[in-house]
């Protein structure tokens, strides 16, 4: 669609509607809220002008009070600031709803990357058969995680969905009522959610969005590509809430069992409601009793009254109905029954696969407990040689019961292994057949998990679980090839792989990789690791699948997901696309049916494009490879200098809202892995790390090092090479464009007052200098005048959101300044609460900032 048309549609459907509906805020049911609506433009103008002039947040807010209010007491000022925060929070909700309602008009159904577009290409180039063959053996797995980046409570999410529907039809009265409701609805949880509550929150989307959307996609693929052939699912769902215990002390085997039951119960609710339409049509002799039996089974199992329905039994009974309809009733309404059967085959009785995830250090602790209990060696397990560990893990015949141990963590680890079998028995193998090992460091990390199953009495043939190492640090990525080569040549593990169809899933962590090595270094190391792992797997006749741990923002592997996967050339195995989706990204990209369908299709077609239509820009020449390698080394070194700066961690701890993430009650797990007092970067989770930089509007993990890398290349007289690389390499262009997105949300004037800070001023200047370099050279090599110039809708959206939250950012920085200078402990607590509250609107407006 032409740029002018997109701008016009955005203006009409987003800008204009937002302005109209925003006037309704003057009637929100708040004390003195009418005054807030009139004050907000003055606060924005005051903040924008003040920051441009280099004023401090304190000077800006104090001037606002002096010019535009008659308030004089500290208490009155604080009260007004909290009400301003509430106002902006709700403005963000309104903009979310307006923009989401315009999604289908801004994103046509035949946009690049949709199934419709792929079908058109296939017909144009006579490649429908190639597309069909690719999809026979290719699928996408989208895994929803429990990572806490969603600041809207469920009650607000429901209002957003309702707003979107009424905005579509311009029902001003309904919108007004919903905004009135929004005014009285809290935007934060009074208590931390439990892991089960986190799971239920995401299951809402499974039931009300993905049940329909994935079924529609499966129908299109089956009917239009495979001409009615019954095919295996092309998109599957994964699920981490209730299974991911990496650093979360609240996830236990009992929690895992409860979440598995929730998933089973909710898919049966979908089936029960869908089955009503079948019963309404199939009113024939000999069919009604069969339908009644199926209906009763679904009903009693749905509410847990019975647990006696299996996937095979359900399919068998449905096939029995189908046979009667074919032989006795001329196949009437058979399409409706077949559609229902396809949905059962798509979702089974599990809805989504519940993954188990644990850190490798916990497994080492468990092995030490086994060592002590069974007196295997007087030497602590951690001090054994690598060969000693391998020998023990692959040959030991010890049988273990959780009650043999007193340590709760050790007991629960073994209990979890047994719960997996229980879940599979009730919900099917796919319900829980993946065990992911965070911070995998060697082959022993994988063999320890294999040993856990054998210690619990599993025979080789009974271990119907894929064991998945997660490599996430630069060091781990470097050694990943050697680790997997050793595993492929280990007889015990090779037996396990044979049982698992010689398929190995390997997870790669973008978030911690970026935190460890910087943006360009981490991305390039992951790309190279995939190449090496693809090669070693092929040599050992193993089909490798890469599972990417990606967060929302570019700093955590997010950004242009479709373009990222389409840019992975022939040197990287393309058997499946597996990716994590979390928090805000679930809501903003998969929260409604049109958005979810579009983004699921984008992932599916990215894999097809790679193999069938082969964009030459996905191939990286040796010359280009050398240039990217050089930039990764320069950029990585620059980032390492910053990371090793003695004030790097103290700056985050004392000058950003980092410490307040743990007080937001948005997730069930701690914001850092260690419970020790002193903050260490290695213990800090990627979400608060990236989120803190986002709150500062500095976004360091999304660009730092790129500016210096490009500068050195250009200063050596190779600017032409860099331009050619940007235009000729889809991979490099995607890296730059994703980084541009991060930098478009960067606003150093917000914190420019820090350059005068006696302790942190020099560090601020170092980061700002790198930002300026990055902008300068990115624009130069891409021939753009502004960041994201070629991405019209994305750029307009970012700019609009940044304007909405600028007053909120000013308030947050003001509160941080007041905390530093206030000696009154009670007053300090109030300003600390203000910082925490301001996190919500800033994060929500960014949509992919944590």
XYZ file of C-alpha atoms in Angstrom, residues 62-748:
687
model
C 7.990 22.686 39.800
C 7.471 25.184 36.953
C 4.276 23.351 35.950
C 2.868 23.670 39.460
C 3.827 27.334 39.602
C 2.455 28.317 36.159
C -0.701 26.247 35.840
C -1.968 25.463 39.345
C -2.595 27.207 42.643
C -1.236 24.211 44.544
C 1.411 24.944 47.141
C 1.596 22.087 49.667
C 3.616 18.900 49.134
C 0.563 16.762 49.831
C -1.520 18.524 47.167
C 1.289 18.221 44.630
C 1.659 14.505 45.290
C -2.101 13.997 44.997
C -2.205 15.759 41.628
C 0.791 13.817 40.300
C -0.844 10.494 41.140
C -4.026 11.598 39.365
C -2.000 12.658 36.338
C -0.426 9.184 36.298
C -3.902 7.603 36.374
C -5.011 9.842 33.532
C -2.082 8.913 31.269
C -2.535 5.200 32.055
C -6.059 5.412 30.689
C -5.016 7.473 27.687
C -2.642 4.644 26.773
C -5.486 2.113 27.036
C -7.627 4.210 24.737
C -4.847 4.550 22.176
C -4.181 0.777 22.328
C -7.848 0.119 21.627
C -8.129 2.657 18.794
C -4.964 1.421 17.098
C -5.916 -2.239 17.451
C -9.371 -1.531 16.026
C -7.696 -0.069 12.934
C -5.440 -3.099 12.457
C -7.290 -4.698 9.540
C -7.511 -1.398 7.643
C -3.805 -0.710 8.135
C -2.832 -4.323 7.371
C -4.633 -5.771 4.317
C -5.297 -9.525 4.224
C -3.004 -9.934 1.230
C -0.052 -8.142 2.891
C 3.396 -9.713 2.372
C 3.824 -12.722 4.634
C 0.160 -13.693 4.799
C -1.077 -17.042 3.523
C -3.036 -15.238 0.820
C 0.167 -13.585 -0.408
C 2.083 -16.884 -0.359
C -0.689 -18.603 -2.337
C -0.579 -15.809 -4.903
C 3.197 -16.210 -5.227
C 2.857 -19.977 -5.552
C 0.378 -19.592 -8.401
C 2.430 -16.877 -10.092
C 5.644 -18.942 -10.090
C 3.953 -22.344 -10.356
C 5.330 -23.478 -7.000
C 2.223 -24.713 -5.237
C 3.610 -28.252 -5.096
C 6.854 -26.997 -3.486
C 4.834 -25.066 -0.895
C 2.788 -28.187 -0.214
C 5.861 -30.365 0.256
C 7.494 -27.832 2.574
C 4.409 -27.680 4.790
C 4.244 -31.473 5.063
C 7.330 -31.446 7.258
C 7.350 -27.907 8.605
C 5.514 -26.316 11.473
C 5.568 -23.357 13.831
C 5.494 -23.601 17.597
C 4.587 -20.448 19.515
C 5.351 -20.776 23.206
C 3.635 -18.449 25.661
C 5.805 -17.697 28.646
C 5.218 -16.605 32.210
C 7.709 -13.762 31.946
C 6.121 -10.738 33.653
C 5.989 -7.931 31.108
C 2.220 -7.456 31.075
C 1.200 -4.605 33.325
C -2.528 -4.667 32.561
C -4.555 -6.767 35.000
C -7.136 -9.075 33.438
C -10.013 -6.697 34.187
C -8.352 -3.956 32.108
C -7.541 -6.398 29.282
C -11.241 -7.260 29.020
C -12.156 -3.555 28.808
C -9.567 -3.077 26.048
C -11.117 -5.920 24.056
C -14.611 -4.476 24.477
C -13.419 -0.972 23.573
C -11.882 -2.301 20.382
C -15.195 -3.827 19.282
C -17.193 -0.653 19.901
C -14.559 1.583 18.304
C -14.861 -0.526 15.147
C -18.505 0.523 14.833
C -18.042 4.026 16.322
C -20.563 3.403 19.120
C -19.872 6.570 21.085
C -22.282 5.763 23.941
C -20.817 2.307 24.560
C -17.286 3.744 24.386
C -18.244 6.423 26.880
C -19.601 3.808 29.302
C -16.471 1.674 28.983
C -14.252 4.685 29.672
C -16.390 5.395 32.725
C -15.781 1.787 33.811
C -12.095 2.194 33.079
C -11.952 5.206 35.371
C -12.996 3.106 38.336
C -10.946 0.008 37.511
C -7.547 -0.392 39.263
C -4.556 -0.682 36.952
C -2.385 -2.733 39.252
C -2.649 -5.901 41.288
C -2.839 -5.486 45.051
C -1.042 -8.818 45.440
C 1.421 -10.852 43.403
C -0.326 -13.357 41.131
C 0.279 -17.038 41.722
C 1.696 -19.211 38.915
C -1.775 -20.720 38.413
C -3.307 -17.246 38.070
C -0.626 -16.337 35.532
C -1.528 -19.462 33.603
C -5.247 -18.682 33.715
C -4.577 -15.204 32.375
C -2.900 -16.581 29.244
C -5.355 -19.479 28.908
C -8.004 -16.790 28.360
C -6.342 -16.022 25.008
C -6.020 -19.706 24.141
C -9.721 -20.202 24.656
C -11.138 -16.970 23.220
C -8.632 -16.155 20.461
C -6.359 -19.037 19.432
C -8.965 -21.813 19.363
C -10.639 -20.037 16.456
C -7.587 -18.481 14.811
C -5.399 -21.591 14.612
C -8.383 -23.602 13.400
C -8.956 -21.064 10.612
C -5.299 -21.200 9.548
C -5.342 -25.009 9.584
C -8.505 -24.932 7.433
C -6.916 -22.618 4.857
C -3.782 -24.741 4.612
C -5.770 -27.969 4.425
C -8.327 -26.767 1.879
C -6.417 -24.327 -0.328
C -2.914 -25.813 -0.298
C -3.577 -29.518 0.326
C -6.996 -29.546 -1.425
C -8.873 -31.097 1.492
C -6.189 -33.563 2.576
C -6.053 -34.303 6.310
C -2.693 -32.911 7.493
C -0.868 -32.660 10.780
C -1.030 -29.290 12.597
C 1.060 -26.552 10.958
C 1.000 -24.398 14.111
C 1.236 -25.717 17.656
C 1.156 -23.927 20.985
C 3.564 -24.213 23.889
C 3.020 -23.040 27.450
C 5.436 -22.071 30.228
C 3.283 -20.757 33.130
C 3.185 -23.515 35.729
C 6.058 -25.415 34.122
C 8.864 -22.851 34.107
C 10.582 -23.111 37.483
C 13.826 -21.427 36.432
C 14.376 -19.043 39.331
C 10.728 -19.195 40.403
C 10.475 -20.807 43.838
C 6.667 -20.858 43.631
C 6.378 -23.352 40.757
C 6.135 -26.892 42.098
C 5.091 -30.292 40.775
C 1.623 -29.721 42.243
C 1.362 -26.378 40.410
C 2.397 -28.099 37.163
C -0.328 -30.714 37.664
C -2.952 -28.008 38.315
C -2.016 -26.008 35.229
C -2.133 -29.137 33.058
C -5.650 -29.756 34.375
C -6.586 -26.129 33.600
C -5.411 -26.562 30.016
C -7.382 -29.807 29.670
C -10.495 -28.279 31.203
C -10.414 -25.226 28.943
C -9.980 -27.093 25.673
C -12.886 -29.300 26.679
C -14.948 -26.146 27.288
C -14.118 -25.071 23.741
C -15.171 -28.477 22.434
C -18.368 -28.460 24.505
C -19.477 -25.092 23.135
C -18.501 -26.023 19.581
C -20.248 -29.396 19.863
C -23.588 -27.649 20.419
C -23.656 -26.697 16.733
C -23.027 -30.342 15.769
C -25.952 -31.518 17.907
C -28.193 -28.825 16.439
C -27.675 -30.217 12.930
C -27.246 -33.964 13.490
C -30.797 -34.776 14.582
C -30.968 -38.130 12.819
C -31.907 -41.608 13.915
C -28.965 -43.614 15.174
C -26.812 -40.486 15.592
C -28.388 -38.742 18.593
C -27.425 -41.463 21.144
C -23.844 -41.391 19.891
C -23.718 -37.593 20.192
C -25.217 -37.720 23.697
C -22.486 -40.085 24.854
C -19.773 -37.816 23.470
C -21.416 -34.745 24.969
C -21.717 -36.332 28.411
C -18.095 -37.450 28.364
C -16.896 -33.962 27.448
C -19.123 -32.372 30.100
C -18.091 -34.577 33.027
C -14.403 -34.346 32.131
C -14.609 -30.608 31.533
C -15.529 -29.980 35.156
C -13.267 -32.674 36.562
C -16.174 -34.851 37.656
C -14.499 -37.671 35.749
C -11.084 -38.097 34.183
C -11.936 -40.954 31.860
C -11.801 -39.350 28.415
C -8.737 -39.891 26.251
C -7.832 -38.307 22.930
C -7.985 -41.663 21.106
C -11.398 -42.464 22.609
C -12.791 -39.073 21.580
C -11.503 -39.388 18.015
C -12.827 -42.966 17.812
C -16.330 -41.909 18.882
C -16.363 -39.013 16.440
C -15.266 -41.321 13.614
C -18.123 -43.639 14.577
C -20.575 -40.754 14.148
C -18.970 -39.905 10.827
C -19.377 -43.485 9.577
C -23.081 -43.459 10.405
C -23.551 -40.121 8.646
C -21.817 -41.399 5.523
C -23.533 -44.776 5.334
C -27.026 -43.871 6.560
C -27.585 -40.138 6.020
C -25.958 -39.235 2.693
C -23.054 -37.384 4.371
C -25.305 -34.476 5.355
C -23.492 -31.668 7.228
C -20.333 -33.778 7.081
C -18.178 -30.686 6.594
C -19.203 -29.406 10.028
C -18.288 -32.685 11.710
C -14.985 -32.907 9.832
C -14.159 -29.361 10.901
C -14.748 -30.319 14.527
C -12.626 -33.470 14.170
C -9.775 -31.414 12.713
C -9.911 -29.155 15.765
C -9.676 -32.123 18.103
C -6.645 -33.334 16.143
C -5.162 -29.845 16.356
C -5.526 -29.288 20.109
C -5.959 -32.808 21.533
C -6.847 -32.817 25.221
C -3.865 -30.641 26.099
C -4.567 -27.371 24.204
C -0.882 -26.357 24.514
C 2.248 -28.311 25.423
C 3.280 -27.527 28.993
C 7.074 -27.204 29.001
C 9.187 -27.916 32.066
C 12.170 -25.578 32.510
C 14.835 -25.588 35.231
C 18.310 -24.137 35.642
C 21.261 -26.505 35.226
C 22.642 -25.456 38.627
C 19.591 -27.000 40.302
C 20.246 -30.327 38.596
C 23.835 -30.211 39.857
C 22.480 -29.676 43.349
C 20.169 -32.670 42.933
C 23.052 -34.848 41.764
C 25.067 -33.838 44.816
C 22.107 -34.881 46.998
C 22.029 -38.254 45.216
C 25.787 -38.567 45.675
C 25.446 -37.993 49.424
C 22.378 -40.175 49.887
C 23.772 -43.203 48.066
C 27.415 -42.592 49.056
C 28.547 -42.727 45.436
C 31.771 -40.795 46.154
C 33.280 -38.878 49.082
C 34.172 -36.147 46.581
C 31.394 -33.531 46.017
C 29.679 -33.928 42.648
C 30.779 -30.446 41.564
C 34.418 -31.541 41.875
C 34.115 -34.669 39.753
C 35.847 -34.666 36.382
C 33.710 -34.385 33.284
C 34.332 -38.058 32.390
C 33.396 -39.199 35.901
C 30.110 -37.336 35.656
C 29.321 -38.779 32.218
C 30.082 -42.309 33.422
C 27.827 -41.967 36.470
C 24.968 -40.264 34.622
C 24.829 -42.845 31.808
C 25.471 -46.109 33.678
C 24.100 -45.720 37.217
C 21.123 -47.955 38.101
C 20.136 -46.092 41.276
C 16.372 -45.902 41.899
C 15.193 -42.781 43.660
C 12.025 -41.692 45.461
C 11.398 -38.089 46.436
C 10.800 -39.089 50.044
C 14.421 -40.225 50.227
C 15.384 -36.543 50.566
C 14.640 -33.685 52.949
C 15.558 -30.733 50.747
C 12.249 -29.421 49.284
C 13.855 -28.475 45.974
C 15.419 -31.914 45.511
C 12.157 -33.627 46.482
C 10.163 -31.513 44.057
C 12.587 -32.114 41.187
C 11.996 -35.869 41.364
C 8.271 -35.354 41.955
C 8.110 -33.271 38.770
C 9.674 -36.102 36.746
C 6.870 -38.408 37.931
C 4.169 -35.787 37.364
C 5.176 -35.621 33.679
C 4.133 -39.262 33.245
C 0.871 -38.582 35.071
C 0.044 -35.589 32.831
C 0.836 -37.578 29.687
C -1.436 -40.400 30.847
C -4.395 -38.009 31.269
C -3.867 -35.440 28.519
C -1.712 -37.271 25.963
C 2.051 -37.273 25.291
C 2.010 -33.802 23.734
C 0.616 -32.362 26.954
C 4.048 -32.344 28.596
C 6.934 -33.744 26.559
C 9.709 -31.124 26.710
C 12.270 -30.454 29.444
C 14.357 -27.293 28.947
C 17.654 -26.739 30.773
C 18.557 -23.076 31.328
C 22.224 -22.101 31.347
C 23.359 -25.342 29.758
C 27.134 -25.414 30.007
C 28.182 -28.890 28.842
C 26.908 -32.291 27.774
C 26.433 -33.106 31.463
C 23.668 -30.492 31.669
C 21.612 -32.673 29.318
C 22.736 -36.042 30.655
C 21.758 -35.009 34.191
C 18.129 -34.653 33.072
C 18.241 -37.974 31.244
C 19.577 -39.527 34.451
C 16.716 -37.998 36.491
C 14.223 -39.965 34.424
C 16.166 -43.204 34.799
C 16.583 -42.651 38.543
C 12.774 -42.396 38.716
C 12.346 -45.809 37.105
C 11.759 -44.833 33.469
C 12.977 -47.355 30.922
C 14.630 -45.940 27.791
C 11.500 -46.529 25.714
C 9.316 -44.788 28.327
C 11.139 -41.438 28.231
C 8.728 -39.712 25.846
C 10.271 -36.306 26.509
C 12.555 -34.098 24.429
C 15.504 -32.858 26.489
C 16.347 -29.342 25.311
C 19.543 -27.492 26.251
C 19.266 -23.699 26.432
C 22.445 -21.861 25.459
C 22.162 -18.208 26.435
C 25.530 -16.679 27.315
C 28.256 -15.839 24.785
C 30.417 -18.546 26.377
C 27.598 -21.080 26.161
C 26.960 -20.234 22.512
C 30.661 -20.624 21.688
C 30.810 -24.136 23.155
C 27.365 -25.290 21.961
C 28.699 -27.172 18.920
C 31.170 -29.201 20.993
C 28.466 -29.925 23.576
C 26.042 -31.283 20.990
C 28.727 -33.231 19.135
C 29.602 -35.019 22.365
C 25.943 -35.798 23.016
C 25.379 -37.113 19.493
C 28.298 -39.498 20.023
C 27.250 -40.619 23.486
C 25.646 -44.078 23.214
C 23.143 -43.535 26.037
C 21.965 -40.226 24.639
C 21.936 -41.531 21.094
C 19.539 -44.290 22.199
C 17.285 -41.608 23.585
C 17.484 -39.627 20.330
C 16.552 -42.715 18.310
C 13.403 -43.059 20.421
C 12.678 -39.359 19.796
C 12.839 -39.840 16.007
C 16.436 -38.555 15.756
C 15.182 -35.027 16.323
C 16.959 -32.612 18.653
C 15.520 -29.277 19.765
C 18.065 -26.666 20.870
C 17.020 -23.439 22.553
C 18.994 -20.218 22.126
C 18.474 -17.276 24.464
C 18.497 -13.827 22.883
C 17.765 -11.897 26.088
C 20.657 -13.048 28.230
C 22.933 -13.140 25.201
C 22.343 -9.437 24.596
C 22.818 -8.642 28.284
C 26.068 -10.607 28.187
C 27.614 -9.475 24.882
C 25.684 -6.510 23.527
C 23.255 -6.179 20.616
C 25.289 -6.910 17.492
C 27.713 -9.357 19.132
C 24.923 -11.467 20.653
C 22.858 -11.571 17.470
C 25.839 -12.562 15.348
C 26.971 -15.203 17.860
C 23.491 -16.736 17.818
C 23.478 -16.751 14.004
C 26.908 -18.432 13.892
C 25.948 -20.891 16.626
C 22.914 -21.916 14.565
C 25.136 -22.469 11.548
C 27.590 -24.624 13.507
C 24.798 -26.578 15.205
C 23.062 -27.117 11.849
C 26.268 -28.509 10.372
C 27.147 -30.826 13.274
C 23.573 -32.130 13.437
C 23.551 -32.860 9.725
C 26.892 -34.671 10.008
C 25.393 -36.873 12.728
C 22.136 -37.437 10.825
C 20.075 -35.604 13.422
C 17.210 -33.303 12.468
C 17.799 -30.147 14.519
C 15.093 -27.664 15.522
C 15.971 -24.247 16.900
C 13.815 -22.786 19.643
C 14.431 -19.054 20.035
C 13.930 -17.447 23.427
C 12.896 -13.998 22.235
C 11.382 -11.166 24.233
C 9.336 -8.210 23.022
C 11.923 -5.519 22.184
C 14.875 -5.774 19.771
C 17.208 -5.885 22.791
C 15.652 -9.234 23.681
C 15.400 -10.666 20.169
C 12.043 -9.099 19.281
C 11.179 -6.658 16.547
C 10.556 -7.790 12.988
C 10.012 -11.481 13.647
C 8.873 -12.437 10.129
C 11.788 -10.615 8.500
C 14.218 -12.132 11.008
C 13.253 -15.708 10.109
C 13.037 -14.974 6.406
C 16.616 -13.658 6.587
C 18.059 -16.952 7.871
C 19.628 -18.436 4.780
C 20.428 -21.987 3.657
C 23.246 -22.471 6.195
C 20.716 -22.678 9.061
C 18.371 -25.660 9.484
C 14.776 -24.697 8.707
C 12.767 -27.661 10.005
C 10.551 -25.636 12.333
C 10.211 -22.143 13.742
C 9.869 -22.178 17.507
C 9.703 -18.930 19.420
C 8.644 -17.573 22.804
C 5.965 -14.886 23.077
C 5.324 -13.089 26.348
C 3.617 -10.353 28.305
C 2.873 -7.276 26.259
C 3.661 -9.061 23.005
C 0.848 -11.533 23.665
C -1.549 -8.627 24.100
C -0.255 -6.310 21.378
C 0.495 -8.841 18.622
C -1.673 -11.862 19.500
C -4.394 -10.297 21.666
C -7.185 -10.117 19.078
C -8.187 -12.515 16.334
C -7.132 -10.342 13.353
C -3.725 -9.565 14.909
C -3.150 -13.134 16.027
C -4.012 -14.575 12.635
C -1.745 -12.107 10.841
C 1.238 -12.748 13.114
C 0.820 -16.540 13.208
C 0.721 -16.523 9.411
C 3.821 -14.327 9.280
C 5.787 -16.958 11.199
C 4.448 -19.832 9.121
C 5.191 -18.204 5.787
C 8.687 -17.062 6.847
C 9.767 -20.707 6.892
C 8.169 -21.354 3.515
C 9.736 -18.267 1.929
C 13.198 -19.426 2.980
C 13.105 -22.744 1.203
C 10.642 -22.263 -1.651
C 11.109 -18.702 -2.858
C 14.711 -18.169 -1.682
C 15.433 -14.447 -1.435
C 19.077 -14.082 -2.531
C 19.541 -11.420 0.135
C 19.272 -14.201 2.732
C 22.617 -15.574 1.505
C 25.631 -14.045 3.229
C 28.775 -13.939 1.082
C 32.212 -14.488 2.565
C 32.957 -10.796 2.092
C 29.776 -9.758 3.912
C 30.397 -12.342 6.612
C 33.845 -10.913 7.281
C 32.412 -7.402 7.549
C 29.658 -8.440 9.981
C 32.206 -10.413 12.004
C 34.441 -7.366 12.223
C 31.545 -5.169 13.334
C 30.433 -7.735 15.916
C 33.916 -7.798 17.430
C 34.197 -4.005 17.534
C 30.657 -3.565 18.859
C 31.053 -6.365 21.382
C 34.274 -4.861 22.699
C 32.632 -1.449 23.024
C 29.695 -2.939 24.953
C 32.064 -4.954 27.152
C 33.871 -1.757 28.113
C 30.562 -0.265 29.202
C 29.438 -3.414 31.025
C 32.741 -3.613 32.895
C 32.635 0.047 33.885
C 32.724 0.193 37.675
C 29.566 2.355 37.710
C 27.536 0.342 35.191
C 25.543 -1.705 37.720
C 25.405 1.094 40.353
C 24.025 3.437 37.657
C 21.191 1.024 36.919
C 20.564 0.426 40.597
C 20.617 4.083 41.705
C 19.616 6.166 38.687
C 16.940 3.983 37.062
C 13.673 2.394 38.261
C 15.323 -1.067 38.200
C 14.707 -1.854 41.867
C 11.014 -0.995 41.543
C 10.212 -3.780 39.077
C 9.975 -6.246 41.953
C 7.284 -4.099 43.604
C 4.845 -4.060 40.690
C 3.025 -7.346 41.482
C 2.834 -8.300 37.814
C 4.543 -11.681 38.051
C 4.975 -14.499 40.496
C 8.748 -14.761 40.333
C 11.568 -12.596 41.763
C 13.245 -10.037 39.502
C 16.678 -11.587 40.104
C 17.821 -15.169 40.489
C 19.930 -14.688 43.604
C 18.439 -13.623 46.922
C 21.692 -12.018 48.057
C 21.836 -8.364 49.050
C 24.365 -6.992 46.569
C 23.157 -6.679 42.997
C 25.196 -8.643 40.465
C 24.640 -8.338 36.726
C 24.783 -12.112 36.298
C 21.859 -12.553 38.715
C 19.727 -9.858 37.116
C 16.979 -11.136 34.849
C 16.823 -9.774 31.307
C 13.348 -8.274 31.717
C 14.137 -5.743 34.478
C 17.574 -5.160 32.898
C 16.138 -4.192 29.501
C 13.074 -2.602 31.084
C 15.143 -0.282 33.276
C 17.009 1.058 30.230
C 13.655 1.514 28.518
C 12.268 3.509 31.457
C 15.309 5.788 31.242
C 14.594 6.144 27.517
C 18.214 5.143 26.849
C 17.625 1.588 25.486
C 21.317 0.736 25.697
C 20.888 -3.030 24.992
C 19.153 -2.246 21.694
C 22.012 -0.388 19.972
C 25.131 0.092 22.073
C 28.285 -0.744 20.119
C 26.740 -0.392 16.662
C 27.725 3.268 16.341
C 31.381 2.628 17.134
C 31.457 -0.404 14.815
C 30.035 1.551 11.873
C 32.284 4.549 12.586
C 35.456 2.443 12.417
C 34.385 0.815 9.163
C 33.517 4.173 7.592
C 36.690 5.863 8.868
C 38.697 3.115 7.169
C 37.177 4.184 3.835
C 34.629 1.377 3.516
C 31.330 3.253 3.734
C 30.333 1.896 0.314
C 30.778 -1.672 1.601
C 28.565 -0.896 4.569
C 25.856 0.560 2.338
C 26.028 -2.481 0.073
C 25.782 -4.753 3.099
C 22.652 -2.940 4.320
C 20.964 -3.149 0.911
C 22.191 -6.607 -0.026
C 21.927 -8.604 3.217
C 18.446 -9.226 4.595
C 19.990 -10.397 7.872
C 22.036 -7.221 8.418
C 19.189 -4.973 7.289
C 16.876 -6.631 9.822
C 19.448 -6.087 12.592
C 19.711 -2.401 11.732
C 15.965 -1.883 11.369
C 15.262 -3.594 14.681
C 17.878 -1.396 16.312
C 16.261 1.650 14.714
C 13.016 0.671 16.403
C 14.739 0.610 19.789
C 16.408 3.954 19.123
C 13.127 5.539 18.010
C 11.976 4.995 21.582
C 15.133 6.606 22.948
C 15.011 10.151 24.383
C 18.237 11.220 26.072
